[in-house]
Amino acid sequence: METEIPAMLTARQLIRPAQRFTFHSSRMRMKTVRKEELAAMDGESDRCALELSDAHVDVMGYACLVAIMSMGPGYHRESQKRLHQRSVENGHPTPVITSAGALVDALKVMNARRVVVVAPYMKPLTELVVNYIREEGVEVLGYRALEIPDNLDVARHDPMRLPEIVAELDVSDADAIVLSACVQMPSLAAVSKVEALTGKPVVTAAIATTYAMLKALDLEPVVPGAGALLSGAY
């Protein structure tokens, strides 16, 4: 969230120099990617929304996809509504994007009915993510759980390993590839390569979140080098 989304919006300024961005963060604590820690983390989201609302930001993004999806089907709608209400109560109504909601919405925008998914989580959490996506009406043909328990290790994962990981999956019947179902796991550097290798459109949680933020800001959702969703085709 704090690296790839700023990188994409900064890259966008090369083609839309008049539209500039600042980035502000408030943190929810979480060290190990376990359901119990994720639930505790989500409980801090109201505080974070209030703090960011103090800065009068124009859009908020809730970064942790699995924290939302582990709370049960459709929870992103409840979370977005509640956190938006915190901003209303603080006198500066602000649209709220969750990476979970952004990803499932992006798949619908791309008309991706069948996908394959790569996620850094342990297998039980990955299955929660896969089931969440399925509950949103998207068929998950296959997935790869990288089973990285430590959140900092997720951030250290080499994105250039992703093409070989995708090569081990059967993507022949997929409409799109979810290269990283996690805004913490780096993937942006590998998106164009995976698209070229597979001939399939590639989306990630960070790309989907960027798309949703730009739409919420009523700006053209175009970023150079950030895959099909941000190519201007949607």
Backbone as JSON, one array per atom type, in Angstrom:
{
  "sequence": "METEIPAMLTARQLIRPAQRFTFHSSRMRMKTVRKEELAAMDGESDRCALELSDAHVDVMGYACLVAIMSMGPGYHRESQKRLHQRSVENGHPTPVITSAGALVDALKVMNARRVVVVAPYMKPLTELVVNYIREEGVEVLGYRALEIPDNLDVARHDPMRLPEIVAELDVSDADAIVLSACVQMPSLAAVSKVEALTGKPVVTAAIATTYAMLKALDLEPVVPGAGALLSGAY",
  "N": [[0.84, -1.21, 0.0], [1.92, 1.25, 0.79], [4.01, 1.51, -0.92], [3.62, 0.49, -3.64], [1.17, 1.67, -4.53], [1.63, 4.53, -4.23], [3.77, 4.53, -6.08], [2.47, 3.9, -8.49], [0.66, 6.08, -8.75], [2.47, 8.17, -8.85], [3.81, 7.52, -11.22], [1.7, 7.95, -12.92], [1.57, 10.68, -12.97], [3.39, 11.38, -14.89], [2.05, 11.24, -17.27], [-0.21, 12.65, -16.77], [0.41, 15.4, -15.74], [-0.73, 17.54, -14.38], [-2.26, 16.56, -12.37], [-1.75, 15.84, -9.21], [-0.57, 14.09, -6.24], [-0.76, 13.53, -2.7], [0.3, 11.47, 0.05], [-0.94, 9.75, 2.84], [-0.79, 8.07, 5.96], [-2.23, 5.83, 8.33], [-1.81, 3.49, 10.89], [-2.74, 0.08, 11.51], [-2.13, -2.4, 13.88], [-0.32, -5.43, 13.27], [1.39, -8.45, 13.16], [1.83, -11.22, 12.66], [0.34, -13.14, 10.15], [-2.46, -14.16, 10.98], [-5.75, -15.39, 11.69], [-6.79, -14.46, 14.14], [-5.17, -12.25, 14.78], [-5.72, -10.67, 12.6], [-8.42, -10.06, 12.96], [-8.27, -8.54, 15.3], [-6.77, -6.45, 14.32], [-8.52, -5.35, 12.41], [-10.34, -4.25, 14.13], [-9.16, -1.88, 14.84], [-9.59, -0.19, 12.77], [-11.52, 1.84, 12.73], [-10.43, 3.86, 14.33], [-8.23, 4.56, 12.73], [-9.5, 5.54, 10.42], [-10.69, 7.8, 11.47], [-8.43, 9.31, 12.24], [-7.2, 9.78, 9.73], [-9.22, 11.22, 8.55], [-9.01, 13.6, 9.91], [-7.01, 14.83, 8.48], [-8.27, 15.68, 6.25], [-8.33, 14.18, 3.86], [-8.92, 13.1, 0.43], [-9.72, 10.61, -0.4], [-9.89, 7.42, 1.12], [-8.0, 4.45, 1.66], [-8.34, 1.17, 2.66], [-6.0, -1.06, 3.54], [-5.55, -3.87, 3.97], [-6.35, -6.77, 2.47], [-6.93, -9.46, 3.27], [-7.67, -9.18, 5.92], [-10.2, -8.08, 5.76], [-11.54, -10.01, 4.14], [-11.38, -12.27, 5.74], [-13.29, -11.86, 7.61], [-15.71, -12.68, 6.77], [-18.15, -13.38, 4.13], [-18.85, -10.68, 1.92], [-18.12, -8.66, 3.69], [-16.68, -6.37, 3.11], [-18.4, -4.39, 2.25], [-19.83, -3.65, 4.53], [-17.7, -2.73, 6.12], [-16.7, -0.55, 4.59], [-18.91, 1.18, 4.6], [-19.18, 1.7, 7.36], [-16.7, 2.9, 8.03], [-16.7, 5.11, 6.37], [-18.76, 6.49, 7.63], [-17.47, 7.24, 9.97], [-15.87, 9.28, 9.0], [-17.81, 11.07, 8.21], [-18.95, 11.75, 10.67], [-16.82, 13.12, 11.66], [-16.85, 15.42, 10.3], [-15.84, 15.61, 7.71], [-16.77, 14.2, 5.1], [-15.72, 11.3, 3.44], [-14.92, 9.19, 0.72], [-14.47, 5.67, 1.05], [-12.26, 3.12, 0.24], [-11.82, -0.34, 0.13], [-9.25, -2.75, -0.18], [-10.11, -5.32, -0.57], [-12.81, -5.05, -1.47], [-12.22, -3.52, -3.72], [-10.8, -5.33, -5.32], [-12.68, -7.41, -5.93], [-14.58, -5.88, -7.23], [-13.07, -4.95, -9.38], [-12.64, -7.28, -10.85], [-15.17, -7.7, -11.83], [-15.48, -5.41, -13.42], [-13.6, -6.02, -15.35], [-14.84, -8.08, -16.52], [-14.21, -10.64, -15.72], [-14.88, -13.76, -15.24], [-13.77, -16.14, -14.53], [-10.93, -17.01, -12.73], [-7.45, -17.31, -11.77], [-5.53, -17.42, -8.78], [-2.93, -15.94, -6.89], [-1.56, -15.91, -3.7], [-0.02, -14.74, -0.66], [-0.6, -15.93, 1.75], [-1.07, -18.32, 4.5], [-2.39, -21.6, 3.87], [-5.1, -22.09, 4.94], [-6.07, -19.42, 5.32], [-5.81, -18.46, 2.73], [-7.72, -20.02, 1.48], [-10.02, -18.91, 2.6], [-9.97, -16.43, 1.35], [-10.23, -17.23, -1.34], [-12.78, -18.41, -1.23], [-14.29, -16.17, -0.56], [-14.06, -14.6, -2.87], [-15.34, -16.33, -4.62], [-17.92, -16.25, -3.54], [-18.65, -13.79, -4.43], [-19.37, -14.25, -6.97], [-17.44, -15.02, -8.8], [-15.59, -17.45, -10.44], [-13.03, -19.4, -9.13], [-10.49, -20.93, -10.58], [-8.1, -22.08, -9.87], [-5.47, -21.89, -7.38], [-2.59, -20.54, -5.68], [-1.09, -20.83, -2.66], [1.34, -19.18, -0.96], [2.17, -19.43, 1.6], [3.41, -17.77, 3.67], [4.03, -16.8, 6.79], [4.85, -14.55, 8.33], [4.32, -11.09, 8.41], [6.17, -9.13, 7.6], [7.93, -10.64, 6.1], [6.29, -11.23, 3.97], [6.31, -8.78, 2.66], [8.91, -8.81, 1.82], [9.05, -10.62, -0.18], [10.23, -11.66, -3.32], [9.18, -10.07, -6.18], [9.8, -10.91, -8.74], [9.77, -13.6, -8.72], [7.24, -14.33, -9.22], [6.41, -14.76, -11.98], [7.4, -17.42, -12.52], [5.99, -18.84, -10.63], [3.35, -18.49, -11.5], [3.62, -19.84, -13.89], [3.46, -22.45, -13.11], [0.81, -22.88, -12.73], [-2.37, -23.75, -14.13], [-3.58, -21.73, -16.44], [-5.1, -21.62, -18.65], [-7.89, -21.55, -19.11], [-8.64, -19.32, -17.79], [-10.02, -16.05, -17.31], [-8.69, -13.94, -16.26], [-5.76, -13.16, -14.3], [-5.11, -13.1, -10.9], [-2.53, -11.72, -9.6], [-1.42, -11.0, -7.19], [-3.11, -11.35, -4.37], [-3.06, -9.47, -2.3], [-2.13, -6.49, -0.76], [0.25, -6.16, 0.48], [2.19, -7.86, -0.55], [4.75, -7.53, -2.86], [4.31, -6.94, -6.35], [4.05, -5.44, -8.65], [6.24, -5.05, -10.37], [6.3, -7.37, -11.83], [4.02, -7.58, -13.34], [3.63, -6.8, -16.1], [5.33, -8.63, -17.35], [4.15, -11.11, -16.71], [1.69, -10.81, -17.98], [2.61, -10.72, -20.63], [3.76, -13.27, -20.89], [1.64, -15.03, -20.49], [-0.51, -14.11, -21.96], [-2.79, -13.22, -20.8], [-4.97, -10.9, -19.06], [-3.77, -9.21, -16.19], [-4.27, -8.62, -12.77], [-3.85, -7.03, -9.6], [-4.19, -6.75, -6.01], [-3.27, -4.22, -5.23], [-3.25, -2.81, -7.67], [-5.98, -2.91, -8.29], [-6.98, -1.44, -6.14], [-5.85, 1.06, -6.62], [-7.12, 1.69, -9.05], [-9.8, 1.85, -8.12], [-9.57, 4.0, -6.32], [-8.89, 6.13, -8.04], [-11.21, 6.24, -9.58], [-13.03, 6.95, -7.58], [-12.13, 9.49, -7.1], [-12.94, 10.69, -9.33], [-11.24, 10.7, -11.53], [-9.42, 9.85, -14.51], [-8.87, 6.42, -14.84], [-6.0, 5.56, -15.42], [-2.77, 4.29, -15.69], [0.55, 4.13, -16.61], [2.21, 1.08, -17.49], [1.0, -0.58, -15.61], [-0.59, -2.8, -15.97], [-3.55, -4.44, -17.4], [-6.0, -3.42, -16.32], [-5.52, -0.77, -15.69], [-4.91, 0.32, -18.07], [-6.47, 1.92, -19.61], [-8.42, 0.7, -20.96], [-10.73, 0.1, -19.6]],
  "CA": [[0.0, 0.0, 0.0], [2.74, 2.45, 0.95], [5.05, 1.54, -1.94], [3.16, 0.33, -5.02], [0.14, 2.64, -4.9], [2.33, 5.78, -4.55], [4.56, 4.37, -7.31], [1.56, 4.0, -9.63], [0.14, 7.43, -8.89], [3.58, 9.0, -9.29], [4.0, 7.23, -12.64], [0.58, 8.57, -13.63], [1.85, 12.1, -13.12], [4.18, 11.56, -16.11], [1.12, 11.42, -18.39], [-1.21, 13.63, -16.33], [1.23, 16.17, -14.79], [-1.5, 18.52, -13.6], [-2.96, 15.86, -11.28], [-0.71, 15.41, -8.28], [-1.11, 13.39, -5.08], [0.01, 13.33, -1.47], [-0.02, 10.18, 0.66], [-1.02, 9.84, 4.3], [-1.03, 6.72, 6.48], [-2.48, 5.51, 9.74], [-1.51, 2.06, 10.93], [-3.34, -0.92, 12.4], [-1.04, -3.32, 14.22], [-0.43, -6.85, 12.93], [2.72, -8.99, 12.88], [1.69, -12.54, 12.04], [-0.91, -13.17, 9.39], [-3.35, -15.17, 11.54], [-7.12, -14.88, 11.75], [-7.0, -13.73, 15.39], [-4.52, -10.94, 14.67], [-6.43, -9.91, 11.58], [-9.65, -9.54, 13.56], [-7.88, -7.46, 16.21], [-6.35, -5.35, 13.47], [-9.71, -4.71, 11.84], [-10.97, -3.47, 15.19], [-8.51, -0.58, 14.92], [-9.8, 0.56, 11.54], [-12.29, 3.06, 13.0], [-9.47, 4.88, 14.79], [-7.43, 5.0, 11.59], [-10.34, 6.37, 9.56], [-10.86, 9.09, 12.15], [-7.16, 10.04, 12.15], [-7.01, 10.25, 8.37], [-10.23, 12.24, 8.31], [-8.47, 14.86, 10.44], [-6.17, 15.42, 7.44], [-9.15, 16.07, 5.14], [-7.95, 13.48, 2.63], [-10.01, 13.02, -0.54], [-10.13, 9.22, -0.48], [-9.16, 6.53, 2.04], [-7.87, 3.07, 1.24], [-8.08, 0.17, 3.7], [-5.0, -1.81, 2.78], [-5.4, -5.32, 4.15], [-7.41, -7.56, 1.83], [-7.3, -10.67, 4.01], [-8.36, -8.78, 7.15], [-11.61, -7.92, 5.4], [-12.13, -11.25, 3.64], [-11.45, -13.26, 6.81], [-14.42, -11.53, 8.47], [-16.93, -13.28, 6.23], [-18.57, -12.91, 2.82], [-19.48, -9.38, 1.77], [-17.81, -7.75, 4.79], [-16.11, -5.1, 2.64], [-19.47, -3.39, 2.16], [-20.08, -3.19, 5.9], [-16.54, -1.96, 6.55], [-16.65, 0.73, 3.87], [-20.0, 2.02, 5.09], [-18.9, 2.12, 8.74], [-15.56, 3.8, 8.07], [-17.17, 6.37, 5.78], [-19.54, 7.17, 8.65], [-16.54, 7.89, 10.89], [-15.45, 10.54, 8.39], [-18.98, 11.97, 8.27], [-19.05, 12.22, 12.05], [-15.69, 14.01, 11.91], [-17.06, 16.65, 9.56], [-15.25, 15.64, 6.37], [-17.17, 12.95, 4.44], [-14.66, 10.81, 2.55], [-15.12, 7.84, 0.22], [-13.55, 4.66, 1.59], [-12.01, 1.97, -0.62], [-11.08, -1.45, 0.72], [-8.59, -3.54, -1.23], [-10.98, -6.48, -0.81], [-13.89, -4.62, -2.34], [-11.65, -3.08, -4.99], [-10.43, -6.48, -6.14], [-13.86, -8.09, -6.49], [-15.2, -4.95, -8.19], [-12.22, -4.91, -10.57], [-12.89, -8.49, -11.64], [-16.43, -7.47, -12.54], [-15.19, -4.42, -14.46], [-12.84, -6.71, -16.39], [-15.67, -9.19, -16.99], [-13.43, -11.84, -15.42], [-15.74, -14.71, -14.55], [-12.93, -17.26, -14.08], [-9.6, -16.48, -12.43], [-6.52, -18.03, -10.91], [-5.14, -16.5, -7.71], [-1.7, -16.14, -6.11], [-1.66, -15.21, -2.42], [1.1, -15.08, 0.22], [-1.09, -16.39, 3.05], [-1.14, -19.74, 4.78], [-3.46, -22.19, 3.06], [-6.47, -21.83, 5.45], [-6.48, -18.05, 5.02], [-5.97, -18.36, 1.27], [-9.02, -20.61, 1.13], [-11.03, -17.91, 2.95], [-9.94, -15.44, 0.27], [-10.79, -17.86, -2.53], [-14.23, -18.56, -1.03], [-14.87, -14.82, -0.6], [-14.15, -14.24, -4.28], [-16.39, -17.17, -5.2], [-19.21, -15.73, -3.07], [-18.94, -12.6, -5.23], [-19.79, -14.68, -8.29], [-16.29, -15.26, -9.68], [-15.08, -18.81, -10.29], [-11.58, -19.52, -8.96], [-10.11, -22.2, -11.2], [-6.95, -22.62, -9.15], [-4.77, -20.88, -6.59], [-1.32, -20.91, -5.07], [-0.83, -20.21, -1.36], [2.79, -19.18, -0.74], [2.32, -19.83, 3.01], [4.38, -16.91, 4.35], [3.28, -16.38, 7.98], [5.28, -13.27, 8.88], [3.88, -10.01, 7.53], [7.33, -8.47, 7.01], [8.44, -11.53, 5.07], [5.42, -11.05, 2.8], [6.8, -7.59, 1.96], [10.25, -9.08, 1.28], [8.97, -11.61, -1.26], [10.74, -11.14, -4.59], [8.11, -10.11, -7.17], [10.21, -11.56, -9.98], [9.47, -15.03, -8.61], [5.84, -14.56, -9.57], [6.21, -15.42, -13.28], [7.61, -18.87, -12.44], [4.88, -19.38, -9.84], [2.2, -18.55, -12.4], [3.9, -20.87, -14.9], [3.09, -23.75, -12.54], [-0.64, -22.94, -12.65], [-3.08, -23.86, -15.4], [-4.34, -20.49, -16.64], [-5.62, -21.67, -20.02], [-9.31, -21.2, -19.15], [-8.89, -18.14, -16.94], [-10.25, -14.76, -17.94], [-7.7, -13.01, -15.69], [-4.88, -13.7, -13.25], [-4.9, -12.26, -9.72], [-1.12, -12.02, -9.36], [-1.19, -10.84, -5.76], [-4.33, -11.04, -3.61], [-2.52, -8.9, -1.06], [-1.42, -5.25, -1.05], [1.54, -6.21, 1.14], [3.17, -8.62, -1.33], [5.11, -6.81, -4.08], [3.96, -7.64, -7.59], [3.94, -4.52, -9.76], [7.35, -5.22, -11.31], [6.12, -8.59, -12.62], [2.72, -7.6, -14.0], [3.76, -6.78, -17.56], [5.96, -9.87, -17.77], [3.17, -12.2, -16.63], [0.74, -10.6, -19.08], [3.26, -11.11, -21.89], [4.01, -14.71, -20.89], [0.39, -15.81, -20.48], [-1.54, -13.55, -22.84], [-3.98, -12.96, -19.98], [-4.91, -9.7, -18.25], [-3.31, -9.44, -14.82], [-4.65, -7.61, -11.8], [-3.41, -7.28, -8.23], [-4.96, -5.98, -5.03], [-2.81, -2.83, -5.26], [-3.74, -2.21, -8.91], [-7.43, -2.72, -8.14], [-7.2, -0.35, -5.19], [-5.52, 2.3, -7.33], [-8.23, 1.93, -9.97], [-10.97, 2.29, -7.35], [-9.3, 5.33, -5.78], [-8.98, 7.09, -9.13], [-12.63, 6.37, -9.92], [-13.66, 7.7, -6.5], [-11.69, 10.88, -7.25], [-13.44, 11.14, -10.64], [-10.08, 10.86, -12.42], [-9.28, 8.77, -15.48], [-8.08, 5.33, -14.23], [-4.93, 5.18, -16.35], [-1.41, 4.33, -15.16], [1.42, 3.39, -17.52], [2.95, -0.06, -16.96], [0.33, -1.18, -14.44], [-1.48, -3.88, -16.35], [-4.73, -4.22, -18.25], [-7.07, -2.65, -15.68], [-5.14, 0.65, -15.69], [-4.41, 0.64, -19.42], [-7.41, 2.8, -20.28], [-9.4, -0.13, -21.67], [-11.92, -0.1, -18.77]],
  "C": [[0.87, 1.26, 0.0], [3.88, 2.53, -0.06], [4.44, 1.51, -3.34], [2.08, 1.34, -5.42], [0.75, 4.03, -5.12], [3.15, 5.69, -5.83], [3.66, 4.51, -8.54], [1.05, 5.42, -9.83], [1.23, 8.42, -9.28], [3.86, 8.78, -10.77], [2.9, 7.89, -13.48], [0.84, 10.04, -13.88], [2.71, 12.39, -14.36], [3.27, 11.8, -17.31], [-0.01, 12.39, -18.05], [-0.55, 14.56, -15.3], [0.45, 17.17, -13.95], [-2.17, 17.9, -12.39], [-1.93, 15.24, -10.36], [-1.34, 14.9, -6.98], [-0.17, 13.52, -3.89], [-0.52, 12.07, -0.8], [0.08, 10.29, 2.18], [-1.39, 8.47, 4.85], [-1.38, 6.76, 7.96], [-2.44, 4.0, 9.85], [-2.36, 1.28, 11.94], [-2.27, -1.97, 12.66], [-1.35, -4.76, 13.82], [0.95, -7.35, 12.54], [2.66, -10.32, 12.15], [0.34, -12.63, 11.38], [-1.75, -14.36, 9.84], [-4.73, -14.55, 11.73], [-7.36, -14.04, 13.0], [-6.38, -12.33, 15.32], [-5.22, -10.06, 13.65], [-7.71, -9.3, 12.15], [-9.35, -8.39, 14.52], [-7.46, -6.22, 15.43], [-7.54, -4.6, 12.91], [-10.42, -3.84, 12.87], [-10.37, -2.09, 15.36], [-8.84, 0.32, 13.74], [-10.6, 1.84, 11.76], [-11.38, 4.19, 13.46], [-8.68, 5.44, 13.6], [-8.24, 5.9, 10.65], [-10.53, 7.76, 10.16], [-9.6, 9.93, 12.03], [-6.94, 10.6, 10.75], [-8.03, 11.32, 8.0], [-9.79, 13.6, 8.85], [-7.64, 15.6, 9.39], [-6.96, 15.89, 6.23], [-8.67, 15.47, 3.81], [-9.17, 13.35, 1.72], [-10.51, 11.6, -0.77], [-9.29, 8.43, 0.52], [-9.13, 5.13, 1.45], [-7.52, 2.17, 2.42], [-7.22, -0.91, 3.05], [-5.09, -3.32, 2.89], [-6.58, -6.1, 3.59], [-7.87, -8.71, 2.71], [-7.98, -10.33, 5.33], [-9.84, -8.62, 6.91], [-12.23, -9.28, 5.04], [-12.24, -12.33, 4.72], [-12.63, -13.01, 7.75], [-15.75, -12.06, 7.94], [-17.37, -12.65, 4.94], [-19.25, -11.54, 2.86], [-19.09, -8.34, 2.81], [-17.25, -6.41, 4.31], [-17.17, -4.01, 2.55], [-19.77, -2.79, 3.54], [-18.95, -2.29, 6.38], [-16.5, -0.59, 5.9], [-17.72, 1.69, 4.37], [-19.69, 2.57, 6.48], [-17.77, 3.15, 8.79], [-15.88, 5.14, 7.4], [-17.95, 7.17, 6.83], [-18.65, 7.85, 9.68], [-16.09, 9.24, 10.32], [-16.6, 11.56, 8.39], [-19.09, 12.59, 9.65], [-17.95, 13.22, 12.38], [-15.76, 15.27, 11.04], [-16.4, 16.73, 8.2], [-15.57, 14.33, 5.66], [-16.18, 12.54, 3.36], [-15.02, 9.43, 2.03], [-14.05, 6.89, 0.75], [-13.48, 3.48, 0.62], [-11.36, 0.89, 0.23], [-10.43, -2.23, -0.41], [-9.4, -4.79, -1.56], [-12.11, -6.13, -1.76], [-13.38, -4.19, -3.71], [-11.32, -4.25, -5.9], [-11.66, -7.15, -6.75], [-14.58, -7.18, -7.48], [-14.4, -4.91, -9.49], [-12.45, -6.12, -11.46], [-14.19, -8.35, -12.42], [-16.25, -6.46, -13.67], [-14.5, -5.08, -15.64], [-13.62, -7.86, -17.02], [-14.93, -10.52, -16.83], [-14.28, -12.79, -14.59], [-14.96, -15.88, -13.97], [-11.5, -16.75, -13.9], [-8.74, -17.55, -11.76], [-5.9, -16.99, -9.97], [-3.8, -16.92, -7.1], [-1.81, -15.3, -4.85], [-0.5, -15.63, -1.52], [0.7, -15.81, 1.49], [-0.89, -17.9, 3.24], [-2.39, -20.3, 4.09], [-4.86, -21.93, 3.62], [-6.96, -20.42, 5.17], [-6.67, -17.84, 3.52], [-7.3, -18.93, 0.84], [-10.17, -19.68, 1.51], [-11.13, -16.85, 1.86], [-10.59, -16.01, -0.99], [-12.31, -17.99, -2.39], [-14.95, -17.22, -1.07], [-15.08, -14.38, -2.05], [-15.25, -15.06, -4.96], [-17.78, -16.68, -4.8], [-19.63, -14.48, -3.84], [-19.25, -12.96, -6.68], [-18.68, -14.92, -9.29], [-15.76, -16.67, -9.41], [-13.56, -18.78, -10.17], [-11.17, -20.9, -9.44], [-8.96, -22.87, -10.48], [-6.28, -21.51, -8.36], [-3.46, -21.44, -6.07], [-1.16, -20.12, -3.78], [0.67, -20.3, -1.08], [3.15, -19.5, 0.71], [3.48, -19.1, 3.7], [3.69, -16.35, 5.59], [3.6, -14.99, 8.49], [4.97, -12.13, 7.91], [5.04, -9.29, 6.87], [7.96, -9.33, 5.92], [7.59, -11.47, 3.8], [5.94, -9.87, 1.98], [8.16, -7.82, 1.31], [10.22, -10.07, 0.11], [9.37, -10.98, -2.59], [9.64, -11.21, -5.66], [8.5, -10.83, -8.46], [10.18, -13.08, -9.87], [8.07, -15.35, -9.11], [5.64, -15.17, -10.96], [6.4, -16.93, -13.24], [6.52, -19.54, -11.62], [3.63, -19.51, -10.71], [2.38, -19.63, -13.45], [3.53, -22.27, -14.42], [1.57, -23.94, -12.45], [-1.24, -23.09, -14.05], [-3.97, -22.63, -15.56], [-5.08, -20.49, -17.97], [-7.08, -21.24, -20.12], [-9.65, -19.97, -18.33], [-9.12, -16.9, -17.78], [-9.23, -13.73, -17.46], [-6.9, -13.74, -14.62], [-4.79, -12.68, -12.12], [-3.49, -12.57, -9.23], [-0.73, -11.87, -7.9], [-2.49, -10.43, -5.09], [-3.94, -10.47, -2.25], [-1.79, -7.61, -1.42], [-0.05, -5.21, -0.39], [2.6, -6.9, 0.28], [3.49, -7.89, -2.63], [4.81, -7.63, -5.33], [4.04, -6.75, -8.82], [5.02, -4.75, -10.81], [7.16, -6.41, -12.23], [4.86, -8.59, -13.47], [2.84, -7.68, -15.52], [4.37, -8.07, -18.08], [4.96, -11.03, -17.76], [2.11, -12.03, -17.72], [1.34, -11.04, -20.42], [3.43, -12.62, -22.0], [2.72, -15.52, -21.07], [-0.63, -15.35, -21.51], [-2.84, -13.25, -22.12], [-3.85, -11.61, -19.28], [-4.59, -10.04, -16.8], [-3.78, -8.28, -13.95], [-4.09, -8.01, -10.45], [-4.28, -6.46, -7.29], [-4.56, -4.5, -5.06], [-3.29, -2.12, -6.52], [-5.23, -1.94, -8.81], [-7.75, -1.57, -7.2], [-6.91, 1.0, -5.83], [-6.62, 2.68, -8.3], [-9.44, 2.49, -9.23], [-10.77, 3.68, -6.77], [-9.44, 6.4, -6.86], [-10.43, 7.31, -9.54], [-13.36, 7.2, -8.86], [-13.31, 9.19, -6.57], [-12.18, 11.49, -8.56], [-12.3, 11.51, -11.58], [-9.99, 9.65, -13.34], [-8.4, 7.67, -14.89], [-7.05, 4.76, -15.2], [-3.59, 5.35, -15.65], [-0.51, 3.54, -16.11], [2.13, 2.25, -16.81], [2.31, -0.77, -15.8], [-0.74, -2.18, -14.84], [-2.75, -3.44, -17.03], [-5.74, -3.27, -17.62], [-6.8, -1.16, -15.77], [-4.6, 1.09, -17.05], [-5.28, 1.65, -20.15], [-8.49, 2.03, -21.03], [-10.71, -0.26, -20.9], [-12.37, 1.23, -18.17]]
}
